[in-house]
């Protein structure tokens, strides 16, 4: 029962419309009261509340740029609507009977919750109650054992050699797995694992590997990349990469910079050694790094291009979805002081553009995407994509139409990324 509650889809229209209906009911209950004096007071409360909401949005988002991302108008609507409702609730306590005061008191958390559901639905990244609280609703996945077969790289591509059996599942499987932090000691949450349909049969082929990282805050959740790859697999005889969604930010969801630091631990070593060693030892993957991809969204996108730039012999492919330009790009002055002790040269040495400027990448495929209306991240993606191309990578830049920095940008980036990667990984002509 609890698992079903935690796994309920908070972003469904049913949930959002139901929450909106409850909010409207309480608003109407408070507003509908006879008397001209009350009507004037109610309109004043609504007006002041709405103006306060608009002012807070303007200062925090447009002036201070607190979120460092563009905020779309539907999200602004939910936010301002909450202040309109709260304005009405606040004036309902004056010169009113006890029952109306009680309704007003109850309506306050109702209005806040309604707006939260609406805003969360627009962002779309925390689809379940479990995700909101950073809890995984997945079960531990059982990893199948396979004989040492399949392509090892350099043979006939999978799309030519693979013939799916009749009993192949229609979709892939997902679950969690604790990855031992033997080398790094970094304390990470369980990783999400996605096994495509072709991995769920006897005598399964070896498949490409994707190590994916999500945003900060965020969860190592397979559902988004799994949904995209299930669609690709359905069109390509069940073939898709095996995915490890690794946790690069830890249970406290810190911006670890994806580096080895004394503040947050050895995150780079965790990804490069522990996660990769786990994949090679436990997953039926192709052995050639040209079939390995490092990918990420937002904070994870920055991690992906940073690691691809540093370790081109490990990752021959990179998918950077709405990623920052470099570690700590949102707060460079604080990052410089806290993590590099004011040493600008040391900080600059960790920036992917500077790393790529000193090397050549003749056999790396890179995809950079951002929402077309996400101005800060469009600029970042363009700059890093250009640097990657100048360094010899096969670089693709793509803007997700009106994707913002929300679920549309993530899904659109995944779609474009695997459109480019499928032929590269031997999964399609």
Short mmCIF file of C-alpha atoms in Angstrom, two decimals:
data_model
loop_
_atom_site.label_atom_id
_atom_site.label_comp_id
_atom_site.label_asym_id
_atom_site.label_seq_id
_atom_site.Cartn_x
_atom_site.Cartn_y
_atom_site.Cartn_z
CA UNK A 1 0.00 0.00 0.00
CA UNK A 2 2.74 2.47 0.99
CA UNK A 3 4.76 1.56 -2.11
CA UNK A 4 1.74 2.31 -4.33
CA UNK A 5 1.24 5.68 -2.65
CA UNK A 6 4.92 6.57 -3.06
CA UNK A 7 4.83 5.50 -6.71
CA UNK A 8 1.65 7.44 -7.63
CA UNK A 9 2.18 9.84 -10.54
CA UNK A 10 1.94 13.38 -9.15
CA UNK A 11 2.30 14.88 -12.61
CA UNK A 12 -0.79 13.23 -14.10
CA UNK A 13 -3.62 15.48 -15.24
CA UNK A 14 -5.92 13.71 -12.79
CA UNK A 15 -3.80 14.71 -9.82
CA UNK A 16 -3.16 18.27 -11.03
CA UNK A 17 -6.79 18.94 -11.95
CA UNK A 18 -7.99 17.43 -8.68
CA UNK A 19 -5.61 19.63 -6.68
CA UNK A 20 -6.76 22.67 -8.66
CA UNK A 21 -10.41 21.79 -8.04
CA UNK A 22 -9.84 21.57 -4.28
CA UNK A 23 -8.07 24.94 -4.32
CA UNK A 24 -10.90 26.54 -6.31
CA UNK A 25 -13.47 25.07 -3.92
CA UNK A 26 -11.79 26.60 -0.86
CA UNK A 27 -11.29 29.91 -2.68
CA UNK A 28 -14.97 30.05 -3.62
CA UNK A 29 -16.03 29.07 -0.10
CA UNK A 30 -14.07 31.98 1.34
CA UNK A 31 -14.94 34.51 -1.36
CA UNK A 32 -18.69 33.95 -1.49
CA UNK A 33 -19.89 36.04 1.41
CA UNK A 34 -22.60 38.71 1.33
CA UNK A 35 -21.88 42.37 1.98
CA UNK A 36 -20.27 45.20 0.04
CA UNK A 37 -17.70 45.82 2.77
CA UNK A 38 -16.58 42.20 2.63
CA UNK A 39 -16.36 42.28 -1.15
CA UNK A 40 -14.07 45.30 -1.05
CA UNK A 41 -11.90 43.65 1.62
CA UNK A 42 -11.77 40.40 -0.36
CA UNK A 43 -10.78 42.17 -3.56
CA UNK A 44 -8.11 44.09 -1.67
CA UNK A 45 -6.72 40.85 -0.24
CA UNK A 46 -6.72 39.19 -3.64
CA UNK A 47 -5.10 42.23 -5.29
CA UNK A 48 -2.40 42.70 -2.68
CA UNK A 49 -1.65 38.97 -2.64
CA UNK A 50 -1.32 38.86 -6.42
CA UNK A 51 0.92 41.93 -6.53
CA UNK A 52 3.11 40.48 -3.78
CA UNK A 53 3.44 37.23 -5.73
CA UNK A 54 4.41 39.07 -8.91
CA UNK A 55 6.93 41.21 -6.99
CA UNK A 56 8.56 38.20 -5.33
CA UNK A 57 8.84 36.42 -8.67
CA UNK A 58 10.31 39.46 -10.37
CA UNK A 59 12.91 40.07 -7.66
CA UNK A 60 13.98 36.46 -7.09
CA UNK A 61 13.81 35.15 -10.66
CA UNK A 62 14.27 38.13 -12.95
CA UNK A 63 16.52 40.37 -10.83
CA UNK A 64 18.47 38.06 -8.50
CA UNK A 65 18.24 35.00 -10.79
CA UNK A 66 18.08 32.72 -7.76
CA UNK A 67 17.28 29.56 -9.72
CA UNK A 68 19.78 30.31 -12.50
CA UNK A 69 17.25 28.99 -15.04
CA UNK A 70 14.35 30.50 -16.93
CA UNK A 71 10.94 30.07 -15.32
CA UNK A 72 8.11 29.41 -17.75
CA UNK A 73 4.78 31.25 -17.52
CA UNK A 74 2.68 28.28 -16.33
CA UNK A 75 4.97 28.00 -13.31
CA UNK A 76 4.65 31.74 -12.67
CA UNK A 77 0.86 31.40 -12.89
CA UNK A 78 0.73 28.72 -10.17
CA UNK A 79 3.01 30.79 -7.94
CA UNK A 80 1.02 34.01 -8.29
CA UNK A 81 -2.28 32.13 -7.97
CA UNK A 82 -1.13 30.83 -4.58
CA UNK A 83 -0.49 34.38 -3.36
CA UNK A 84 -3.88 35.49 -4.67
CA UNK A 85 -5.50 32.70 -2.65
CA UNK A 86 -3.39 33.38 0.43
CA UNK A 87 -4.34 37.06 0.22
CA UNK A 88 -8.00 36.08 0.38
CA UNK A 89 -7.36 33.69 3.27
CA UNK A 90 -5.53 36.37 5.27
CA UNK A 91 -8.41 38.87 5.16
CA UNK A 92 -10.92 36.12 6.00
CA UNK A 93 -9.80 36.10 9.65
CA UNK A 94 -11.13 39.62 10.34
CA UNK A 95 -14.71 40.13 11.50
CA UNK A 96 -15.76 36.60 10.63
CA UNK A 97 -17.43 33.76 12.53
CA UNK A 98 -15.37 30.98 14.06
CA UNK A 99 -16.21 28.48 11.29
CA UNK A 100 -14.96 30.87 8.60
CA UNK A 101 -11.73 31.41 10.51
CA UNK A 102 -11.35 27.62 10.65
CA UNK A 103 -11.92 27.32 6.90
CA UNK A 104 -9.38 30.09 6.29
CA UNK A 105 -6.82 28.32 8.47
CA UNK A 106 -7.34 25.02 6.65
CA UNK A 107 -7.24 26.73 3.26
CA UNK A 108 -3.71 28.05 3.76
CA UNK A 109 -1.94 24.66 3.54
CA UNK A 110 -4.44 23.62 0.86
CA UNK A 111 -3.50 26.60 -1.31
CA UNK A 112 0.22 25.99 -0.78
CA UNK A 113 -0.14 22.30 -1.60
CA UNK A 114 -2.23 23.03 -4.69
CA UNK A 115 0.41 25.40 -6.05
CA UNK A 116 3.17 22.93 -5.21
CA UNK A 117 1.42 20.18 -7.17
CA UNK A 118 0.93 22.51 -10.13
CA UNK A 119 4.50 23.78 -10.14
CA UNK A 120 5.90 20.28 -9.71
CA UNK A 121 3.77 19.14 -12.63
CA UNK A 122 5.24 21.86 -14.84
CA UNK A 123 8.82 20.96 -13.87
CA UNK A 124 7.94 17.29 -14.28
CA UNK A 125 11.17 15.95 -12.77
CA UNK A 126 9.69 14.67 -9.50
CA UNK A 127 6.94 12.51 -10.88
CA UNK A 128 6.19 10.58 -7.70
CA UNK A 129 5.88 11.27 -3.98
CA UNK A 130 8.92 9.07 -3.47
CA UNK A 131 10.93 11.24 -5.85
CA UNK A 132 9.84 14.43 -4.06
CA UNK A 133 11.30 13.09 -0.82
CA UNK A 134 14.36 11.57 -2.48
CA UNK A 135 13.17 8.01 -1.92
CA UNK A 136 13.46 5.36 -4.61
CA UNK A 137 10.26 3.45 -5.32
CA UNK A 138 12.18 0.85 -7.32
CA UNK A 139 12.96 -2.62 -6.06
CA UNK A 140 16.48 -4.01 -6.08
CA UNK A 141 17.11 -5.36 -9.55
CA UNK A 142 18.36 -8.89 -10.13
CA UNK A 143 21.12 -8.78 -12.71
CA UNK A 144 21.01 -11.77 -15.07
CA UNK A 145 24.06 -13.95 -15.51
CA UNK A 146 25.18 -14.53 -19.08
CA UNK A 147 27.75 -16.71 -20.72
CA UNK A 148 30.74 -14.77 -22.00
CA UNK A 149 29.33 -14.20 -25.46
CA UNK A 150 28.14 -11.46 -27.73
CA UNK A 151 30.09 -8.82 -29.57
CA UNK A 152 33.25 -7.54 -27.94
CA UNK A 153 33.59 -4.58 -30.28
CA UNK A 154 34.84 -4.38 -33.84
CA UNK A 155 32.58 -7.18 -35.11
CA UNK A 156 29.42 -6.99 -37.17
CA UNK A 157 27.21 -4.25 -35.63
CA UNK A 158 24.38 -5.46 -33.46
CA UNK A 159 21.63 -4.16 -35.73
CA UNK A 160 22.89 -6.57 -38.40
CA UNK A 161 23.71 -9.59 -36.28
CA UNK A 162 20.94 -9.58 -33.66
CA UNK A 163 17.73 -11.54 -34.18
CA UNK A 164 15.29 -11.15 -31.28
CA UNK A 165 13.73 -14.35 -29.90
CA UNK A 166 9.97 -14.72 -29.64
CA UNK A 167 10.02 -14.55 -25.84
CA UNK A 168 11.81 -11.18 -25.64
CA UNK A 169 9.97 -8.77 -23.30
CA UNK A 170 8.26 -5.76 -24.85
CA UNK A 171 9.97 -3.28 -22.52
CA UNK A 172 13.11 -3.12 -20.45
CA UNK A 173 13.44 -3.68 -16.72
CA UNK A 174 14.43 -1.15 -14.06
CA UNK A 175 15.62 -1.34 -10.48
CA UNK A 176 18.19 -0.19 -7.96
CA UNK A 177 21.61 -1.53 -7.10
CA UNK A 178 24.14 -0.47 -4.51
CA UNK A 179 27.50 0.11 -6.18
CA UNK A 180 30.43 -0.66 -3.86
CA UNK A 181 32.58 2.45 -3.29
CA UNK A 182 35.74 0.37 -2.96
CA UNK A 183 38.11 2.86 -4.58
CA UNK A 184 36.53 6.22 -3.84
CA UNK A 185 34.83 5.82 -0.48
CA UNK A 186 32.16 8.24 -1.75
CA UNK A 187 28.80 7.70 -0.06
CA UNK A 188 26.24 7.51 -2.86
CA UNK A 189 22.63 6.48 -3.02
CA UNK A 190 21.80 3.23 -4.85
CA UNK A 191 22.20 3.59 -8.58
CA UNK A 192 19.33 3.05 -10.99
CA UNK A 193 19.81 0.27 -13.55
CA UNK A 194 17.99 -0.07 -16.86
CA UNK A 195 18.21 -3.31 -18.84
CA UNK A 196 16.66 -3.09 -22.33
CA UNK A 197 14.45 -5.84 -23.78
CA UNK A 198 17.38 -7.51 -25.56
CA UNK A 199 19.14 -7.94 -22.20
CA UNK A 200 16.20 -9.90 -20.79
CA UNK A 201 16.56 -13.06 -22.88
CA UNK A 202 18.74 -16.14 -22.80
CA UNK A 203 21.98 -15.76 -24.74
CA UNK A 204 21.58 -12.00 -24.71
CA UNK A 205 24.06 -9.97 -26.73
CA UNK A 206 26.60 -7.71 -25.14
CA UNK A 207 25.20 -4.19 -25.30
CA UNK A 208 26.54 -0.62 -25.17
CA UNK A 209 26.87 1.11 -21.79
CA UNK A 210 25.52 4.49 -20.72
CA UNK A 211 26.45 6.04 -17.39
CA UNK A 212 23.85 8.75 -16.75
CA UNK A 213 23.73 11.42 -14.03
CA UNK A 214 20.77 13.60 -13.11
CA UNK A 215 20.50 17.18 -11.83
CA UNK A 216 21.08 18.76 -8.42
CA UNK A 217 18.82 18.48 -6.55
CA UNK A 218 17.72 15.22 -8.12
CA UNK A 219 17.60 11.46 -7.83
CA UNK A 220 19.41 8.61 -9.63
CA UNK A 221 16.14 7.76 -11.34
CA UNK A 222 15.92 5.55 -14.45
CA UNK A 223 12.36 6.40 -15.46
CA UNK A 224 13.14 9.20 -17.93
CA UNK A 225 15.95 7.52 -19.84
CA UNK A 226 14.15 4.18 -19.64
CA UNK A 227 11.03 5.64 -21.28
CA UNK A 228 13.12 7.07 -24.11
CA UNK A 229 15.12 3.89 -24.65
CA UNK A 230 12.04 1.66 -24.53
CA UNK A 231 10.73 3.64 -27.51
CA UNK A 232 14.02 3.29 -29.38
CA UNK A 233 14.20 -0.39 -28.48
CA UNK A 234 10.69 -0.99 -29.81
CA UNK A 235 11.83 0.35 -33.19
CA UNK A 236 15.14 -1.56 -33.19
CA UNK A 237 14.39 -5.18 -32.28
CA UNK A 238 14.71 -4.60 -28.54
CA UNK A 239 18.20 -3.13 -28.79
CA UNK A 240 19.23 -0.30 -26.49
CA UNK A 241 22.16 0.47 -24.21
CA UNK A 242 22.36 -0.83 -20.67
CA UNK A 243 22.15 2.19 -18.37
CA UNK A 244 23.55 2.96 -14.93
CA UNK A 245 22.04 6.14 -13.47
CA UNK A 246 24.75 6.99 -10.97
CA UNK A 247 24.43 9.30 -7.97
CA UNK A 248 27.08 12.02 -8.27
CA UNK A 249 25.58 14.31 -5.59
CA UNK A 250 25.03 11.94 -2.65
CA UNK A 251 22.16 11.67 -0.17
CA UNK A 252 22.55 15.31 0.93
CA UNK A 253 22.22 16.33 -2.74
CA UNK A 254 25.22 18.66 -2.70
CA UNK A 255 26.83 20.17 -5.76
CA UNK A 256 29.95 18.03 -5.51
CA UNK A 257 31.36 19.55 -8.73
CA UNK A 258 31.93 15.95 -9.88
CA UNK A 259 35.47 16.25 -8.53
CA UNK A 260 37.51 14.60 -5.81
CA UNK A 261 37.30 17.13 -2.97
CA UNK A 262 37.83 17.11 0.77
CA UNK A 263 34.44 18.79 1.20
CA UNK A 264 32.26 16.13 -0.46
CA UNK A 265 34.48 13.15 -1.18
CA UNK A 266 35.94 11.46 -4.24
CA UNK A 267 33.12 11.78 -6.74
CA UNK A 268 35.23 11.68 -9.87
CA UNK A 269 36.90 8.49 -8.66
CA UNK A 270 33.50 7.03 -7.82
CA UNK A 271 32.25 7.46 -11.39
CA UNK A 272 35.48 6.62 -13.20
CA UNK A 273 36.49 3.67 -11.05
CA UNK A 274 33.72 2.30 -8.86
CA UNK A 275 30.77 2.71 -11.22
CA UNK A 276 32.72 1.63 -14.27
CA UNK A 277 34.26 -1.37 -12.47
CA UNK A 278 30.79 -2.41 -11.33
CA UNK A 279 29.46 -2.16 -14.88
CA UNK A 280 32.32 -4.20 -16.33
CA UNK A 281 31.99 -6.88 -13.66
CA UNK A 282 28.21 -7.16 -13.41
CA UNK A 283 26.61 -6.00 -16.65
CA UNK A 284 26.70 -7.73 -20.03
CA UNK A 285 28.24 -4.80 -21.88
CA UNK A 286 30.45 -4.43 -24.91
CA UNK A 287 34.08 -4.23 -23.88
CA UNK A 288 35.22 -1.54 -26.32
CA UNK A 289 35.00 2.05 -24.91
CA UNK A 290 33.71 3.31 -28.25
CA UNK A 291 30.42 1.77 -27.12
CA UNK A 292 30.50 3.57 -23.77
CA UNK A 293 28.68 6.86 -23.21
CA UNK A 294 28.82 9.28 -20.32
CA UNK A 295 25.68 11.39 -20.11
CA UNK A 296 23.87 13.76 -17.81
CA UNK A 297 21.21 16.39 -17.31
CA UNK A 298 21.91 19.85 -15.82
CA UNK A 299 24.46 19.24 -13.03
CA UNK A 300 24.93 15.76 -14.48
CA UNK A 301 25.52 17.25 -17.93
CA UNK A 302 28.42 19.28 -16.60
CA UNK A 303 29.80 16.12 -15.02
CA UNK A 304 29.45 14.27 -18.30
CA UNK A 305 31.40 16.70 -20.47
CA UNK A 306 34.02 17.23 -17.76
CA UNK A 307 34.70 13.48 -17.51
CA UNK A 308 34.58 12.97 -21.26
CA UNK A 309 37.11 15.77 -21.71
CA UNK A 310 39.44 14.32 -19.07
CA UNK A 311 39.12 10.64 -19.97
CA UNK A 312 38.68 10.29 -23.75
CA UNK A 313 40.12 6.77 -23.65
CA UNK A 314 37.30 5.68 -21.33
CA UNK A 315 34.30 7.47 -22.81
CA UNK A 316 34.13 7.84 -26.56
CA UNK A 317 30.65 9.35 -26.42
CA UNK A 318 29.09 12.11 -24.34
CA UNK A 319 25.53 13.42 -24.02
CA UNK A 320 25.30 16.76 -22.24
CA UNK A 321 21.67 17.83 -21.68
CA UNK A 322 21.24 21.38 -20.36
CA UNK A 323 24.57 21.19 -18.58
CA UNK A 324 26.57 23.99 -17.00
CA UNK A 325 29.77 25.16 -18.69
CA UNK A 326 32.04 24.04 -15.86
CA UNK A 327 31.98 22.90 -12.21
CA UNK A 328 30.31 25.48 -9.99
CA UNK A 329 29.35 27.75 -12.91
CA UNK A 330 26.29 28.99 -11.01
CA UNK A 331 28.44 30.30 -8.13
CA UNK A 332 31.98 30.68 -9.50
CA UNK A 333 33.28 33.07 -6.83
CA UNK A 334 32.11 30.88 -3.95
CA UNK A 335 33.40 27.77 -5.73
CA UNK A 336 36.81 29.38 -6.29
CA UNK A 337 37.12 30.31 -2.64
CA UNK A 338 35.71 27.15 -1.05
CA UNK A 339 37.12 24.42 -3.26
CA UNK A 340 40.25 25.93 -4.79
CA UNK A 341 41.43 28.24 -2.02
CA UNK A 342 41.37 31.21 -4.40
CA UNK A 343 43.70 29.50 -6.89
CA UNK A 344 42.19 30.64 -10.20
CA UNK A 345 44.62 28.59 -12.29
CA UNK A 346 43.62 25.40 -10.48
CA UNK A 347 39.95 26.21 -11.01
CA UNK A 348 40.45 27.02 -14.69
CA UNK A 349 42.22 23.69 -15.16
CA UNK A 350 38.97 21.89 -14.28
CA UNK A 351 36.86 23.66 -16.91
CA UNK A 352 36.03 21.44 -19.89
CA UNK A 353 36.66 24.16 -22.47
CA UNK A 354 40.20 24.64 -21.16
CA UNK A 355 40.81 20.89 -20.97
CA UNK A 356 39.62 20.38 -24.56
CA UNK A 357 41.71 23.29 -25.77
CA UNK A 358 44.87 21.35 -24.94
CA UNK A 359 43.88 18.00 -26.52
CA UNK A 360 42.43 16.45 -29.63
CA UNK A 361 39.50 14.06 -29.69
CA UNK A 362 39.40 12.40 -33.11
CA UNK A 363 37.15 9.54 -32.01
CA UNK A 364 34.67 11.17 -29.62
CA UNK A 365 31.03 11.82 -30.43
CA UNK A 366 29.42 14.60 -28.41
CA UNK A 367 25.83 15.84 -28.26
CA UNK A 368 24.88 19.08 -26.50
CA UNK A 369 21.25 20.12 -26.03
CA UNK A 370 19.31 22.83 -24.21
CA UNK A 371 15.78 24.21 -24.18
CA UNK A 372 15.47 26.92 -26.82
CA UNK A 373 14.03 29.35 -24.25
CA UNK A 374 16.55 28.48 -21.54
CA UNK A 375 18.86 31.39 -22.34
CA UNK A 376 21.61 30.74 -19.78
CA UNK A 377 21.99 27.09 -20.72
CA UNK A 378 21.65 27.74 -24.45
CA UNK A 379 24.68 30.01 -24.19
CA UNK A 380 26.56 27.38 -22.17
CA UNK A 381 25.71 24.56 -24.58
CA UNK A 382 26.70 26.60 -27.63
CA UNK A 383 30.05 27.55 -26.15
CA UNK A 384 30.97 24.05 -25.00
CA UNK A 385 29.71 22.45 -28.23
CA UNK A 386 31.86 24.82 -30.27
CA UNK A 387 34.92 24.03 -28.13
CA UNK A 388 34.25 20.31 -28.52
CA UNK A 389 34.05 20.66 -32.28
CA UNK A 390 37.26 22.70 -32.35
CA UNK A 391 38.98 19.94 -30.36
CA UNK A 392 38.08 17.35 -32.98
CA UNK A 393 34.95 15.83 -31.49
CA UNK A 394 32.04 15.02 -33.77
CA UNK A 395 29.89 17.65 -32.07
CA UNK A 396 26.12 18.04 -32.40
CA UNK A 397 24.23 21.00 -30.93
CA UNK A 398 20.44 20.95 -30.64
CA UNK A 399 17.83 23.20 -29.07
CA UNK A 400 14.68 21.55 -27.72
CA UNK A 401 11.81 23.81 -28.84
CA UNK A 402 10.46 25.68 -25.79
CA UNK A 403 12.00 23.05 -23.53
CA UNK A 404 12.97 25.41 -20.71
CA UNK A 405 15.02 23.78 -18.00
CA UNK A 406 12.34 21.25 -17.13
CA UNK A 407 11.11 17.83 -18.18
CA UNK A 408 10.67 18.84 -21.83
CA UNK A 409 14.36 19.74 -22.07
CA UNK A 410 15.39 16.44 -20.54
CA UNK A 411 13.13 14.29 -22.71
CA UNK A 412 13.95 16.26 -25.85
CA UNK A 413 17.66 16.01 -25.13
CA UNK A 414 17.45 12.26 -24.60
CA UNK A 415 15.52 11.84 -27.86
CA UNK A 416 18.03 13.83 -29.88
CA UNK A 417 20.99 12.28 -28.11
CA UNK A 418 20.06 8.71 -28.89
CA UNK A 419 19.00 9.63 -32.41
CA UNK A 420 22.66 10.57 -32.94
CA UNK A 421 24.11 7.77 -30.82
CA UNK A 422 22.18 4.76 -32.13
CA UNK A 423 24.19 4.39 -35.36
CA UNK A 424 27.40 5.19 -33.49
CA UNK A 425 26.67 2.42 -30.98
CA UNK A 426 25.86 -0.13 -33.67
CA UNK A 427 22.17 -0.25 -32.76
CA UNK A 428 20.81 1.08 -36.07
CA UNK A 429 22.04 1.65 -39.62
#
